Amino acid sequence: MGQGGEPRRVQAYDGELGTAVARAQEGDESAFAVAYRLVQPGLLGYLRGLVGEDAEDVASDAWLEIARDLGRFRGDGAGFRGWTATIARHRALDHLRRQKVRPRSAALEQDMLDLPGPYSTHDQALESLSTEYALELVRGLPRDQAEAVLLRVVVGLDGPAAARVLGKRPGAVRTAAYRGLKRLAQQLGAERVTDDGPRTLGEST
């Protein structure tokens, strides 16, 4: 863990998060509040990328389910982030179905295949993802890319964990995240090109 390009700021909290979750499972309400504070920003960013301005409502529904099923969770801090992201994703997809909003077609991914070589400003794209503007850009990506970017960068999951949330192979998620970040870097005005390659979001194998 820790070598797959996951944001260090998220990983640094995983020990504290794991401890808080364990205490919350024993009935410590203040510990649940700690877990909420550590997880909610990334979860909300993920949901904003999926459902836009309805993210707060969907997050509230997700947290009701998280609280209800907390006793069934088994795992550490990183596992808890993956588990909560899975629940939030299900609530978001339910919301989109209710709103009769069709998910973006993955066929739109074809226009990514002919882009020039990797843009160097993945870091620029990553640093900007906390802004509403960047989240709007993410929402413009094909959904497989958008979700991969959000789970890897905003929620801070590693490749295998993001793959479990999405029900896909880690390699497919890594590729989708890389393509999404490449498009974001282009849209954010990236100009320099390097041979950085998909290592930026490589697996920690």
PDB file of N, CA, C and O in Angstrom, residues 65-90:
ATOM      1  N   GLU A  65     -27.424   4.388   5.463  1.00  0.00           N
ATOM      2  CA  GLU A  65     -27.170   2.965   5.226  1.00  0.00           C
ATOM      3  C   GLU A  65     -25.863   2.522   5.881  1.00  0.00           C
ATOM      4  O   GLU A  65     -25.777   1.432   6.452  1.00  0.00           O
ATOM      5  N   ILE A  66     -24.844   3.385   5.797  1.00  0.00           N
ATOM      6  CA  ILE A  66     -23.550   3.068   6.420  1.00  0.00           C
ATOM      7  C   ILE A  66     -23.722   2.874   7.924  1.00  0.00           C
ATOM      8  O   ILE A  66     -23.204   1.912   8.507  1.00  0.00           O
ATOM      9  N   ALA A  67     -24.449   3.789   8.556  1.00  0.00           N
ATOM     10  CA  ALA A  67     -24.669   3.691  10.000  1.00  0.00           C
ATOM     11  C   ALA A  67     -25.461   2.430  10.349  1.00  0.00           C
ATOM     12  O   ALA A  67     -25.147   1.734  11.329  1.00  0.00           O
ATOM     13  N   ARG A  68     -26.460   2.137   9.531  1.00  0.00           N
ATOM     14  CA  ARG A  68     -27.311   0.974   9.794  1.00  0.00           C
ATOM     15  C   ARG A  68     -26.530  -0.333   9.696  1.00  0.00           C
ATOM     16  O   ARG A  68     -26.726  -1.254  10.486  1.00  0.00           O
ATOM     17  N   ASP A  69     -25.620  -0.414   8.703  1.00  0.00           N
ATOM     18  CA  ASP A  69     -24.920  -1.667   8.432  1.00  0.00           C
ATOM     19  C   ASP A  69     -23.505  -1.714   8.996  1.00  0.00           C
ATOM     20  O   ASP A  69     -22.744  -2.645   8.695  1.00  0.00           O
ATOM     21  N   LEU A  70     -23.147  -0.729   9.814  1.00  0.00           N
ATOM     22  CA  LEU A  70     -21.770  -0.625  10.306  1.00  0.00           C
ATOM     23  C   LEU A  70     -21.288  -1.898  10.982  1.00  0.00           C
ATOM     24  O   LEU A  70     -20.136  -2.298  10.841  1.00  0.00           O
ATOM     25  N   GLY A  71     -22.180  -2.549  11.714  1.00  0.00           N
ATOM     26  CA  GLY A  71     -21.792  -3.764  12.430  1.00  0.00           C
ATOM     27  C   GLY A  71     -21.361  -4.891  11.516  1.00  0.00           C
ATOM     28  O   GLY A  71     -20.666  -5.816  11.953  1.00  0.00           O
ATOM     29  N   ARG A  72     -21.765  -4.836  10.250  1.00  0.00           N
ATOM     30  CA  ARG A  72     -21.412  -5.904   9.311  1.00  0.00           C
ATOM     31  C   ARG A  72     -20.084  -5.654   8.609  1.00  0.00           C
ATOM     32  O   ARG A  72     -19.557  -6.546   7.953  1.00  0.00           O
ATOM     33  N   PHE A  73     -19.547  -4.425   8.752  1.00  0.00           N
ATOM     34  CA  PHE A  73     -18.290  -4.119   8.059  1.00  0.00           C
ATOM     35  C   PHE A  73     -17.128  -4.846   8.723  1.00  0.00           C
ATOM     36  O   PHE A  73     -17.010  -4.896   9.939  1.00  0.00           O
ATOM     37  N   ARG A  74     -16.239  -5.399   7.881  1.00  0.00           N
ATOM     38  CA  ARG A  74     -15.002  -6.004   8.364  1.00  0.00           C
ATOM     39  C   ARG A  74     -13.848  -5.451   7.540  1.00  0.00           C
ATOM     40  O   ARG A  74     -13.861  -5.558   6.310  1.00  0.00           O
ATOM     41  N   GLY A  75     -12.868  -4.859   8.204  1.00  0.00           N
ATOM     42  CA  GLY A  75     -11.727  -4.346   7.464  1.00  0.00           C
ATOM     43  C   GLY A  75     -11.064  -3.180   8.164  1.00  0.00           C
ATOM     44  O   GLY A  75     -11.438  -2.796   9.276  1.00  0.00           O
ATOM     45  N   ASP A  76     -10.066  -2.600   7.476  1.00  0.00           N
ATOM     46  CA  ASP A  76      -9.303  -1.489   8.044  1.00  0.00           C
ATOM     47  C   ASP A  76      -9.811  -0.156   7.500  1.00  0.00           C
ATOM     48  O   ASP A  76     -10.869  -0.095   6.866  1.00  0.00           O
ATOM     49  N   GLY A  77      -9.031   0.909   7.728  1.00  0.00           N
ATOM     50  CA  GLY A  77      -9.452   2.229   7.286  1.00  0.00           C
ATOM     51  C   GLY A  77      -9.619   2.325   5.785  1.00  0.00           C
ATOM     52  O   GLY A  77     -10.620   2.852   5.288  1.00  0.00           O
ATOM     53  N   ALA A  78      -8.643   1.797   5.050  1.00  0.00           N
ATOM     54  CA  ALA A  78      -8.738   1.827   3.585  1.00  0.00           C
ATOM     55  C   ALA A  78      -9.940   1.005   3.118  1.00  0.00           C
ATOM     56  O   ALA A  78     -10.650   1.394   2.183  1.00  0.00           O
ATOM     57  N   GLY A  79     -10.170  -0.112   3.780  1.00  0.00           N
ATOM     58  CA  GLY A  79     -11.322  -0.940   3.442  1.00  0.00           C
ATOM     59  C   GLY A  79     -12.631  -0.214   3.696  1.00  0.00           C
ATOM     60  O   GLY A  79     -13.594  -0.359   2.926  1.00  0.00           O
ATOM     61  N   PHE A  80     -12.659   0.569   4.768  1.00  0.00           N
ATOM     62  CA  PHE A  80     -13.876   1.316   5.082  1.00  0.00           C
ATOM     63  C   PHE A  80     -14.164   2.350   4.000  1.00  0.00           C
ATOM     64  O   PHE A  80     -15.318   2.541   3.609  1.00  0.00           O
ATOM     65  N   ARG A  81     -13.109   3.017   3.501  1.00  0.00           N
ATOM     66  CA  ARG A  81     -13.337   3.972   2.421  1.00  0.00           C
ATOM     67  C   ARG A  81     -13.911   3.287   1.189  1.00  0.00           C
ATOM     68  O   ARG A  81     -14.800   3.819   0.521  1.00  0.00           O
ATOM     69  N   GLY A  82     -13.404   2.089   0.873  1.00  0.00           N
ATOM     70  CA  GLY A  82     -13.941   1.356  -0.256  1.00  0.00           C
ATOM     71  C   GLY A  82     -15.382   0.925  -0.038  1.00  0.00           C
ATOM     72  O   GLY A  82     -16.221   1.025  -0.942  1.00  0.00           O
ATOM     73  N   TRP A  83     -15.671   0.464   1.166  1.00  0.00           N
ATOM     74  CA  TRP A  83     -17.027   0.013   1.506  1.00  0.00           C
ATOM     75  C   TRP A  83     -18.016   1.172   1.415  1.00  0.00           C
ATOM     76  O   TRP A  83     -19.099   1.042   0.828  1.00  0.00           O
ATOM     77  N   THR A  84     -17.642   2.318   1.985  1.00  0.00           N
ATOM     78  CA  THR A  84     -18.552   3.469   1.934  1.00  0.00           C
ATOM     79  C   THR A  84     -18.726   3.977   0.509  1.00  0.00           C
ATOM     80  O   THR A  84     -19.820   4.410   0.125  1.00  0.00           O
ATOM     81  N   ALA A  85     -17.665   3.904  -0.301  1.00  0.00           N
ATOM     82  CA  ALA A  85     -17.781   4.332  -1.697  1.00  0.00           C
ATOM     83  C   ALA A  85     -18.730   3.429  -2.467  1.00  0.00           C
ATOM     84  O   ALA A  85     -19.499   3.892  -3.324  1.00  0.00           O
ATOM     85  N   THR A  86     -18.700   2.130  -2.163  1.00  0.00           N
ATOM     86  CA  THR A  86     -19.611   1.194  -2.826  1.00  0.00           C
ATOM     87  C   THR A  86     -21.057   1.524  -2.487  1.00  0.00           C
ATOM     88  O   THR A  86     -21.932   1.567  -3.365  1.00  0.00           O
ATOM     89  N   ILE A  87     -21.317   1.777  -1.214  1.00  0.00           N
ATOM     90  CA  ILE A  87     -22.676   2.128  -0.792  1.00  0.00           C
ATOM     91  C   ILE A  87     -23.109   3.437  -1.451  1.00  0.00           C
ATOM     92  O   ILE A  87     -24.230   3.548  -1.975  1.00  0.00           O
ATOM     93  N   ALA A  88     -22.230   4.428  -1.442  1.00  0.00           N
ATOM     94  CA  ALA A  88     -22.566   5.721  -2.052  1.00  0.00           C
ATOM     95  C   ALA A  88     -22.840   5.562  -3.544  1.00  0.00           C
ATOM     96  O   ALA A  88     -23.758   6.187  -4.088  1.00  0.00           O
ATOM     97  N   ARG A  89     -22.059   4.724  -4.208  1.00  0.00           N
ATOM     98  CA  ARG A  89     -22.264   4.502  -5.646  1.00  0.00           C
ATOM     99  C   ARG A  89     -23.634   3.893  -5.910  1.00  0.00           C
ATOM    100  O   ARG A  89     -24.346   4.304  -6.834  1.00  0.00           O
ATOM    101  N   HIS A  90     -24.026   2.917  -5.109  1.00  0.00           N
ATOM    102  CA  HIS A  90     -25.346   2.307  -5.294  1.00  0.00           C
ATOM    103  C   HIS A  90     -26.458   3.333  -5.105  1.00  0.00           C
ATOM    104  O   HIS A  90     -27.423   3.363  -5.880  1.00  0.00           O
TER     105      HIS A  90
END
